[in-house]
Coordinates of C-alpha atoms in Angstrom, one line a residue:
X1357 CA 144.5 -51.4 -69.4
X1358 CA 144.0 -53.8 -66.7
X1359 CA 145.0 -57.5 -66.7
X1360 CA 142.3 -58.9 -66.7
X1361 CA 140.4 -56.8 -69.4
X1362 CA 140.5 -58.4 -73.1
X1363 CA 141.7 -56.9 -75.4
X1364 CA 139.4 -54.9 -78.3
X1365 CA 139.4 -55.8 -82.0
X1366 CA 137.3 -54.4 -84.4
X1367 CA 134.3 -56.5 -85.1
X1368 CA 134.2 -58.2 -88.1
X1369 CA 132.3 -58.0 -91.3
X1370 CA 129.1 -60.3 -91.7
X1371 CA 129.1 -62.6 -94.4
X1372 CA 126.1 -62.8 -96.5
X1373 CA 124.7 -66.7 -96.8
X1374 CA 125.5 -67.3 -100.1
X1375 CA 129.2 -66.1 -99.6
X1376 CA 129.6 -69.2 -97.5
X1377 CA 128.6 -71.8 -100.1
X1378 CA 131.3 -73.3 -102.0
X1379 CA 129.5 -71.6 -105.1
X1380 CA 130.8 -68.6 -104.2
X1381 CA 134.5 -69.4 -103.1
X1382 CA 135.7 -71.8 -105.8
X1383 CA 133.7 -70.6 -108.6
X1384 CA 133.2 -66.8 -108.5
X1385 CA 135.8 -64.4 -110.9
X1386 CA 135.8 -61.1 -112.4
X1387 CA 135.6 -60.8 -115.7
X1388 CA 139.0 -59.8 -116.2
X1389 CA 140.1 -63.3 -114.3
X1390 CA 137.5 -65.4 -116.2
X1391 CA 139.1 -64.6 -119.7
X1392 CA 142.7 -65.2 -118.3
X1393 CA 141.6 -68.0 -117.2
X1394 CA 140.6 -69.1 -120.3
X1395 CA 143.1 -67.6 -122.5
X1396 CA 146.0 -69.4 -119.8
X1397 CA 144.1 -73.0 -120.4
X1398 CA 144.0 -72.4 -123.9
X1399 CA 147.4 -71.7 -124.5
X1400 CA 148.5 -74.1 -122.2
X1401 CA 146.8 -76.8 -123.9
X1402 CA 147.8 -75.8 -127.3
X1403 CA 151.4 -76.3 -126.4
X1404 CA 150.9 -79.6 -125.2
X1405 CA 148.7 -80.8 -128.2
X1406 CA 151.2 -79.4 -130.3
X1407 CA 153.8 -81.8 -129.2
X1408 CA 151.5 -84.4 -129.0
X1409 CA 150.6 -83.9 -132.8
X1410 CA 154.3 -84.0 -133.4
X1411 CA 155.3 -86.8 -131.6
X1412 CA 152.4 -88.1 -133.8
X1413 CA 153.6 -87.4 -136.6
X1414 CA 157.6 -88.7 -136.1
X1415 CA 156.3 -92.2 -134.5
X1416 CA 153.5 -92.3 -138.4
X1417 CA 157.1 -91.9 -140.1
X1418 CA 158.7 -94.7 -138.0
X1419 CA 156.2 -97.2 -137.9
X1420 CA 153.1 -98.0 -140.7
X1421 CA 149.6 -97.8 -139.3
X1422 CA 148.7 -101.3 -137.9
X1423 CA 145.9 -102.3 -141.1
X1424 CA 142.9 -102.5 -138.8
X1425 CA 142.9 -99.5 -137.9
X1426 CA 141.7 -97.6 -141.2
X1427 CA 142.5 -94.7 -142.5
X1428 CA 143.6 -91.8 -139.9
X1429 CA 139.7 -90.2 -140.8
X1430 CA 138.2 -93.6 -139.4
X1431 CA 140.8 -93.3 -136.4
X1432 CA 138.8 -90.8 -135.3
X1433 CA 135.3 -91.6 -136.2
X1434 CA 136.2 -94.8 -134.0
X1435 CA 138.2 -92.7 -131.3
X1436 CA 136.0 -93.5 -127.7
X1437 CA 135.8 -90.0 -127.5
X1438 CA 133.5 -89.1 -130.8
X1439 CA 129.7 -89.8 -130.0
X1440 CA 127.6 -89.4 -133.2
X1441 CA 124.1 -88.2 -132.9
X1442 CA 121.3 -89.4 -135.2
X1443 CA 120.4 -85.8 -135.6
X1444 CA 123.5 -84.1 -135.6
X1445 CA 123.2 -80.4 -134.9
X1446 CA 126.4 -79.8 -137.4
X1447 CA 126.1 -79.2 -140.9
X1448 CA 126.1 -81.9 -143.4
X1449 CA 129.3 -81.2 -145.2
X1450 CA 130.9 -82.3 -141.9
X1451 CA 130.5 -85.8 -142.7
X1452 CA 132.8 -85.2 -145.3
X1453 CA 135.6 -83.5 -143.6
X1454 CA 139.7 -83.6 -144.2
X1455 CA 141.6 -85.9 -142.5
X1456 CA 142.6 -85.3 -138.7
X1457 CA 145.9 -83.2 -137.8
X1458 CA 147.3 -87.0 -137.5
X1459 CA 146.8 -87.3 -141.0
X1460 CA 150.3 -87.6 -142.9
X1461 CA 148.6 -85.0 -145.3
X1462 CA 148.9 -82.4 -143.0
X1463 CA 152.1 -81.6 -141.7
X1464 CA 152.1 -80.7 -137.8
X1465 CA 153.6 -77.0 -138.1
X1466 CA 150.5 -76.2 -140.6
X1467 CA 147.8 -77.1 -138.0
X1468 CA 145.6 -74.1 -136.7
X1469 CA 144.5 -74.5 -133.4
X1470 CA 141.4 -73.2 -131.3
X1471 CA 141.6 -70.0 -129.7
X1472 CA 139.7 -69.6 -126.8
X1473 CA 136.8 -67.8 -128.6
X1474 CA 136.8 -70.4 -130.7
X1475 CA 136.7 -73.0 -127.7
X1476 CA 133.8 -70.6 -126.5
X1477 CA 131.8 -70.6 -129.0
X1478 CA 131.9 -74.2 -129.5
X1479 CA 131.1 -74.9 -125.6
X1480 CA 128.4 -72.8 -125.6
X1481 CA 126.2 -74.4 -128.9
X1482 CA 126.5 -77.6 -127.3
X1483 CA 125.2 -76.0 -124.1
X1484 CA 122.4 -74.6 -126.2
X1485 CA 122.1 -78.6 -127.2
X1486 CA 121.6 -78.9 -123.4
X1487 CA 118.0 -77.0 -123.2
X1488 CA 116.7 -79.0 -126.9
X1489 CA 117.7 -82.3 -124.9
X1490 CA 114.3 -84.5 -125.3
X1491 CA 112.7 -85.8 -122.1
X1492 CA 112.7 -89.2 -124.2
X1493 CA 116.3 -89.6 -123.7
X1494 CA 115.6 -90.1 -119.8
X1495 CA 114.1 -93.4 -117.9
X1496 CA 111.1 -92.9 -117.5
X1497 CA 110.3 -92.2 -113.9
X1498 CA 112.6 -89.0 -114.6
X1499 CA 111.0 -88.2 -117.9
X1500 CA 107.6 -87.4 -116.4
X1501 CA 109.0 -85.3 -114.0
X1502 CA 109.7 -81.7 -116.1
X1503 CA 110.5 -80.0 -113.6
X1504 CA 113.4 -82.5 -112.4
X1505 CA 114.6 -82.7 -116.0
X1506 CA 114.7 -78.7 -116.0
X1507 CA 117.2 -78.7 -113.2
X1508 CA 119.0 -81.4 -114.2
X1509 CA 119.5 -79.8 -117.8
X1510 CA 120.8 -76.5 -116.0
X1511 CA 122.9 -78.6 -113.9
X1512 CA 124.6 -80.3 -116.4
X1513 CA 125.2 -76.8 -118.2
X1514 CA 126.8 -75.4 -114.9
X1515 CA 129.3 -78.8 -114.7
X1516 CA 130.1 -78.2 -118.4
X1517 CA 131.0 -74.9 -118.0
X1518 CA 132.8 -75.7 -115.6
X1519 CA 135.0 -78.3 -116.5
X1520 CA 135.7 -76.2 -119.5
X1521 CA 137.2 -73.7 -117.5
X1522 CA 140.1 -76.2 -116.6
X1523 CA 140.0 -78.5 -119.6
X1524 CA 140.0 -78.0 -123.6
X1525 CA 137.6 -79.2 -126.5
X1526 CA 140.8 -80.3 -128.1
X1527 CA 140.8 -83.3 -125.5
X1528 CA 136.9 -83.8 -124.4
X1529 CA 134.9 -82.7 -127.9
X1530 CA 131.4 -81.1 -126.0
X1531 CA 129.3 -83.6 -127.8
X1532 CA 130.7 -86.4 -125.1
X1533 CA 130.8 -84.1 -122.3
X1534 CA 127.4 -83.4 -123.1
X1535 CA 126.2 -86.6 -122.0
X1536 CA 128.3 -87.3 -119.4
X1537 CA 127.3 -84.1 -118.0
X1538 CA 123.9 -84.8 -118.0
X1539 CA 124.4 -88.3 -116.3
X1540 CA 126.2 -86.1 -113.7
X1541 CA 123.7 -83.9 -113.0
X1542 CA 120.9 -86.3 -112.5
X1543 CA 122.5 -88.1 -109.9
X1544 CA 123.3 -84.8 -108.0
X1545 CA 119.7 -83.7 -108.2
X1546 CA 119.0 -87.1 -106.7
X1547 CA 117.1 -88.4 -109.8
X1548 CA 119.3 -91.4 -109.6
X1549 CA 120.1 -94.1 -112.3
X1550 CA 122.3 -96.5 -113.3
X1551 CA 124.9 -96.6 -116.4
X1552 CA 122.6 -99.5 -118.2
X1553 CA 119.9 -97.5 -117.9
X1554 CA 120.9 -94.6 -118.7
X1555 CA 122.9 -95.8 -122.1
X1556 CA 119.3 -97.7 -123.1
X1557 CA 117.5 -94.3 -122.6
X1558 CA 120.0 -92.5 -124.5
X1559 CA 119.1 -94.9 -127.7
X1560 CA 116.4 -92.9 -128.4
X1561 CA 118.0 -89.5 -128.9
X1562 CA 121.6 -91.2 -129.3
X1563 CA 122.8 -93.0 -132.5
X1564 CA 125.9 -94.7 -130.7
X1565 CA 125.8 -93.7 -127.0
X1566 CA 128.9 -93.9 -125.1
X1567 CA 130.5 -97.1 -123.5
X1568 CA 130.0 -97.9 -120.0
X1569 CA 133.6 -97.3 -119.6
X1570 CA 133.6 -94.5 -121.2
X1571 CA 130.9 -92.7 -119.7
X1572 CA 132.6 -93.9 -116.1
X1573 CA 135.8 -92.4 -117.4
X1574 CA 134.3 -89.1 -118.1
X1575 CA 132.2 -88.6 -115.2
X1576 CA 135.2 -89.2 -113.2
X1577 CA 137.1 -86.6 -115.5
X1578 CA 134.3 -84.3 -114.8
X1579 CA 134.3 -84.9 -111.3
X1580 CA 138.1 -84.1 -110.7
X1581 CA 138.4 -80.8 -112.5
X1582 CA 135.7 -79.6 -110.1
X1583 CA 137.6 -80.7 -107.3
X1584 CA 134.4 -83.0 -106.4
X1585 CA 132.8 -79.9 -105.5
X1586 CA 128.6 -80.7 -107.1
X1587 CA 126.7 -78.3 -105.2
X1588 CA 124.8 -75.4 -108.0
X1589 CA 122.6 -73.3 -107.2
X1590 CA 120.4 -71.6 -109.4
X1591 CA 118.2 -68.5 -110.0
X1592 CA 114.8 -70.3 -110.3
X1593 CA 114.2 -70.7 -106.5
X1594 CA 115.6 -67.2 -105.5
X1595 CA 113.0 -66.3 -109.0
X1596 CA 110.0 -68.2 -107.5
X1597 CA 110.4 -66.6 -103.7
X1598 CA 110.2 -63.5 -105.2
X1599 CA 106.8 -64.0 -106.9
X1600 CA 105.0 -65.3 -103.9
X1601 CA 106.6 -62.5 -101.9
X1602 CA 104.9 -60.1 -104.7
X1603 CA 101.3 -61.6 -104.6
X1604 CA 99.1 -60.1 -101.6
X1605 CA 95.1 -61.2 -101.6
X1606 CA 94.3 -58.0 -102.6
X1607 CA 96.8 -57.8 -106.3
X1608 CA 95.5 -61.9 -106.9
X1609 CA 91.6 -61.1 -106.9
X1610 CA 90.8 -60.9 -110.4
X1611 CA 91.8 -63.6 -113.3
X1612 CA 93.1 -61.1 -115.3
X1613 CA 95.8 -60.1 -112.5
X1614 CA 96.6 -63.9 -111.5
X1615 CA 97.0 -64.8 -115.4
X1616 CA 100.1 -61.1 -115.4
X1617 CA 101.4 -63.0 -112.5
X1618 CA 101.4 -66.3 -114.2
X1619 CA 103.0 -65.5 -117.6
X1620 CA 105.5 -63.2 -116.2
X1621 CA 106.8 -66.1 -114.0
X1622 CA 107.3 -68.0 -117.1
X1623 CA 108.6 -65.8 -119.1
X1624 CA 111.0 -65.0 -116.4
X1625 CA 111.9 -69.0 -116.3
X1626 CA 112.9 -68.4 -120.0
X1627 CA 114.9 -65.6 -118.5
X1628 CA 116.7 -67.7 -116.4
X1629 CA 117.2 -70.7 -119.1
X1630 CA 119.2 -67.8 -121.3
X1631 CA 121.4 -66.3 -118.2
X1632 CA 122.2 -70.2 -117.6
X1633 CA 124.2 -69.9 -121.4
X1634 CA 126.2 -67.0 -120.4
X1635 CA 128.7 -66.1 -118.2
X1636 CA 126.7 -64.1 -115.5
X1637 CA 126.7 -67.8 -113.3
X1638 CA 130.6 -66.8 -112.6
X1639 CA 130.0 -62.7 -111.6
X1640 CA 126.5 -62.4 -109.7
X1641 CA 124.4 -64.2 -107.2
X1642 CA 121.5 -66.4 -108.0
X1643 CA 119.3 -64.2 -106.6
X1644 CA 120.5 -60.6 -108.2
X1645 CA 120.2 -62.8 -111.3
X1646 CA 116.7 -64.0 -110.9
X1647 CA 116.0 -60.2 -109.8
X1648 CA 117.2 -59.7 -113.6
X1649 CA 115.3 -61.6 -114.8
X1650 CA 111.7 -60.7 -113.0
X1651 CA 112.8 -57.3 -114.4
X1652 CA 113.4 -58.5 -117.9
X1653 CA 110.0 -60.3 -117.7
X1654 CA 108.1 -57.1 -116.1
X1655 CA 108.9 -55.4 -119.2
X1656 CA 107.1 -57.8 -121.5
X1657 CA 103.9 -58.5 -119.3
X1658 CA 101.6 -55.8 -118.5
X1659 CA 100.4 -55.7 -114.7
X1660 CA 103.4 -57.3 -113.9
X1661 CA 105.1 -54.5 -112.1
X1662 CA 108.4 -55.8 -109.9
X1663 CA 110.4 -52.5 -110.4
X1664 CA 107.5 -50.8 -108.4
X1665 CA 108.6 -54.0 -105.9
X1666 CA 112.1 -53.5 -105.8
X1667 CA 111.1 -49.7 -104.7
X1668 CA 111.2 -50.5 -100.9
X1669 CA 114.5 -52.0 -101.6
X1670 CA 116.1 -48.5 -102.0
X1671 CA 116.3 -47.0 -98.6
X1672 CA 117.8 -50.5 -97.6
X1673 CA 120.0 -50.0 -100.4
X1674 CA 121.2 -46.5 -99.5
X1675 CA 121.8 -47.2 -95.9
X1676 CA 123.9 -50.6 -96.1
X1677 CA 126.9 -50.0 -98.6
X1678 CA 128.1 -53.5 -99.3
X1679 CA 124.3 -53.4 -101.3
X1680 CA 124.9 -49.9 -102.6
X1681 CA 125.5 -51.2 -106.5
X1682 CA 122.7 -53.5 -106.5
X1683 CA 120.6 -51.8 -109.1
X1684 CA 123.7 -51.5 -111.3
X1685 CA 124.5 -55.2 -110.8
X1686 CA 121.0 -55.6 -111.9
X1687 CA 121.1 -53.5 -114.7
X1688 CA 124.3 -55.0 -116.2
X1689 CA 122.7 -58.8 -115.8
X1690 CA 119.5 -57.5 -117.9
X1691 CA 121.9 -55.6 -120.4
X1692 CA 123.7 -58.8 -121.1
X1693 CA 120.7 -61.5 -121.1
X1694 CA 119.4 -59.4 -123.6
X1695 CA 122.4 -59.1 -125.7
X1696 CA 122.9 -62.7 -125.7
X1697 CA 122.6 -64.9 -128.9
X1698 CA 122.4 -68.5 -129.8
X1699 CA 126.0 -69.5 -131.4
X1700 CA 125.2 -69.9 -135.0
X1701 CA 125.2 -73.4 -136.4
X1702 CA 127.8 -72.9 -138.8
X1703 CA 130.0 -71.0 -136.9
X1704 CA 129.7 -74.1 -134.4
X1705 CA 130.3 -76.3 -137.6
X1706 CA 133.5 -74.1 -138.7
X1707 CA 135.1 -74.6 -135.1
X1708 CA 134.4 -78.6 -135.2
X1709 CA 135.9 -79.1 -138.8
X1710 CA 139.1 -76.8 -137.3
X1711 CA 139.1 -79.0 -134.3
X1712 CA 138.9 -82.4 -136.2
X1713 CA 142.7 -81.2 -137.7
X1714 CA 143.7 -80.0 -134.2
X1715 CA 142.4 -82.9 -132.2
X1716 CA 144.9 -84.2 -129.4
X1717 CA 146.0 -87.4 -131.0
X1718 CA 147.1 -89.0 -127.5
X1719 CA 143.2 -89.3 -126.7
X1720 CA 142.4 -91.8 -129.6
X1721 CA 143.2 -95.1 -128.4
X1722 CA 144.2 -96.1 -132.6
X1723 CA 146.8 -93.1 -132.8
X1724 CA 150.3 -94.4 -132.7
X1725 CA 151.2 -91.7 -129.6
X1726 CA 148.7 -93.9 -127.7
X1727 CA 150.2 -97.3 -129.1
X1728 CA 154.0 -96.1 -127.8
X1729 CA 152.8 -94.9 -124.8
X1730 CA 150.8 -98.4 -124.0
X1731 CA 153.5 -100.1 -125.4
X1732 CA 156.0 -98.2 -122.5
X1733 CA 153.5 -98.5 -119.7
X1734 CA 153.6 -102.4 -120.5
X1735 CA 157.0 -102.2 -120.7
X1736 CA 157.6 -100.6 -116.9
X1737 CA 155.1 -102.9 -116.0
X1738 CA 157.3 -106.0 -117.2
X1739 CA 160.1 -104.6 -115.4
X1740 CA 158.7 -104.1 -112.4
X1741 CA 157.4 -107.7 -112.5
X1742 CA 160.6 -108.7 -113.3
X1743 CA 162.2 -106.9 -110.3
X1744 CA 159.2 -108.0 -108.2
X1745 CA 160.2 -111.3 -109.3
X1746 CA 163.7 -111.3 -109.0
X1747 CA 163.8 -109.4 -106.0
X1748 CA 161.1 -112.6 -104.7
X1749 CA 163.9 -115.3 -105.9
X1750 CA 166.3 -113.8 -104.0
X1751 CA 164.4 -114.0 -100.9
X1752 CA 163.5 -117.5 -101.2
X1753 CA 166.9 -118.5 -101.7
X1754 CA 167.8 -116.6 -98.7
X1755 CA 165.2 -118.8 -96.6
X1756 CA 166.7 -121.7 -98.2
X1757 CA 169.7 -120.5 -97.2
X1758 CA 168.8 -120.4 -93.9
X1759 CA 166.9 -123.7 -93.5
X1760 CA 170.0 -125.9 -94.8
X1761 CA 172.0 -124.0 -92.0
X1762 CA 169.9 -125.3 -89.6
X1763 CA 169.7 -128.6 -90.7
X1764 CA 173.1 -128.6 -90.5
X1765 CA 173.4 -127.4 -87.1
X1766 CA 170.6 -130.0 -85.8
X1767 CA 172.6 -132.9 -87.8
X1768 CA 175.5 -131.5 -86.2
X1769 CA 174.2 -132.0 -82.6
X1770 CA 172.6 -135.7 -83.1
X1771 CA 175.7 -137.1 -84.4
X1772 CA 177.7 -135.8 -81.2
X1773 CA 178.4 -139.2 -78.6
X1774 CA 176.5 -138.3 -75.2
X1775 CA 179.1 -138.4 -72.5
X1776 CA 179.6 -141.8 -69.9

């Protein structure tokens, strides 16, 4: 090889364009590494609530609860982080449930926790909450807009499922991060508002919306568990290019052919609205998922025929192999929409009466873990004051210190006789 010839490396691979979004590199797992995930949060979580429920329960035995506070089942109706809906979607008998695991009644090593299927489930009915979400709960310049409040909806879903991946109902119950989610998500599909406006909005789906505060503090929450990272991208766009790449003058003459064409794209928007409650966000691409669901949709609507469409996609298929498992990819997304069911509502209820004695007692502002720990921080705070303060005195008295010294010095000089 010659000095001045460079040397060779093998060229390497092209990245497909959605490989490069952020969608793809913080957010994509295997199956196998979504349920550790899960399962590791879980358990992690449960540990710490554990001693938090305990430390609970050994400062209730030290110290009487302070008289305003109520009884430990008004702790946590009044707990910052326990929205109530006019039209609840839990059962009635709710309303009546046992006392919280801070209760005295229940001693800590009898509390059952969550499991993560149980954390699941319970993440994904209020996700279904999501999609029933009226328009009237909006301002109104965003409330006339459906199509704005459909992506905002599946946006919020996507930051919910999300945060849930690093975070447990057992700390954030889903009814809170519900809303918060949805305030999110409208100001990341630039359908901007304010908290005021918001909160007076929510009064007419909302019996007691969130604080100001609050909601500030849980957008924040739900902004630093995904790292800050808001872009989402969903199936309906890679859905809609699809359709106009399948219409051709000739297929679109007759009504009955553009009214095929027509349902089938909204059926396959249903489609997409059921992939959004499943998993499926975290394994495939937008686009192999709105490919699902064209599919799924083809089969219900006659004239609709987008397998016949993906038929030119097969040579491509068999002479690229990073694309060579597409159709099974495909097949797996449709075998799973299908499969998918709503969580039923009194499973959901049966997971929120468990998590009402299993509730991390260090997130209600009247629990006495939160009490100690203000009373600590106040505490430190004193004493750095103090040391602030003291270490301030000292310095002053050192400039004093140093002004009498020359005072001295300059008294010193004048009362020296000037020589004859």
């Amino acid at each position: 090889m010659s000095l001045t010839q460079a040397p060779t490396s093998s060229p390497q691979p092209k990245k497909q364009l959605f490989e490069q979004y952020t969608q793809y590199r913080n957010w994509r797992f295997s199956k196998k590494q979504l349920q550790e995930l899960r399962e590791q949060t879980n358990a992690n979580s449960v540990e710490r609530v554990r001693r938090n429920i305990a430390e609970e329960a050994r400062f209730a035995a030290e110290k009487p609860p302070r008289s305003q506070n109520g009884s430990p089942q008004q702790q946590y109706q009044n707990s910052p982080l326990s929205s109530t809906y006019q039209n609840s979607p839990l059962p009635s008998s709710l309303q009546n449930s046992p006392r919280p695991s801070n209760s005295p009644q229940v001693a800590p090593e009898d509390v059952q926790f969550l499991t993560a299927q149980e954390e699941l489930a319970l993440c994904q009915y209020y996700q279904a909450q999501i999609q029933k979400f009226p328009s009237k709960a909006f301002p109104e310049h965003i409330a006339a807009n459906s199509a704005i409040i459909n992506q905002i909806k599946a946006t919020a879903i996507v930051f919910m499922k999300r945060f849930y991946l690093r975070n447990t109902v057992m700390d954030y119950h889903p009814k809170d991060i519900l809303i918060a989610s949805l305030f999110l998500a409208a100001k990341c599909e630039n359908a901007t508002l304010g908290h005021e406006e918001f909160r007076k909005a929510l009064l007419n789906a909302v019996r007691q919306p969130p604080s100001k505060d609050l909601l500030f503090q849980l957008e924040l929450a739900i902004s630093q568990s995904m790292n800050y990272d808001y872009a989402v991208y969903h199936p309906y766009k890679a859905a809609q290019g699809f359709f106009l790449d399948m219409q051709s003058p000739n297929k679109m003459k007759s009504n009955k052919s553009q009214q095929a064409y027509t349902s089938a794209f909204e059926k396959c928007k249903d489609y997409i609205n059921k992939s959004l409650l499943t998993d499926l966000m975290f394994f495939y691409q937008p686009s192999q998922i709105a490919m699902g669901c064209l599919i799924l949709a083809a089969r219900k609507i006659s004239g609709f025929e987008f397998e016949r469409y993906l038929e030119k996609f097969k040579n491509k298929t068999q002479q690229e192999p990073e694309t060579d498992n597409l159709f099974a990819i495909i097949d797996d997304i449709c075998k799973t929409i299908d499969s998918y069911f709503d969580v039923d509502k009194n499973m959901a209820g049966e997971c929120d009466r468990k998590l009402r004695f299993c509730t991390n007692p260090a997130k209600n502002n009247s629990s006495h873990i939160s009490q100690k720990r203000r009373d600590i921080e106040r505490e430190e705070r004193e004493l750095k004051r103090q040391k602030k303060l003291k270490a301030h005195k000292a310095y002053q008295e050192q400039l004093e210190m140093v002004f009498l010294d020359e005072k001295k010095d300059d008294k010193s000089l004048g009362e020296k006789k000037p020589r004859k």
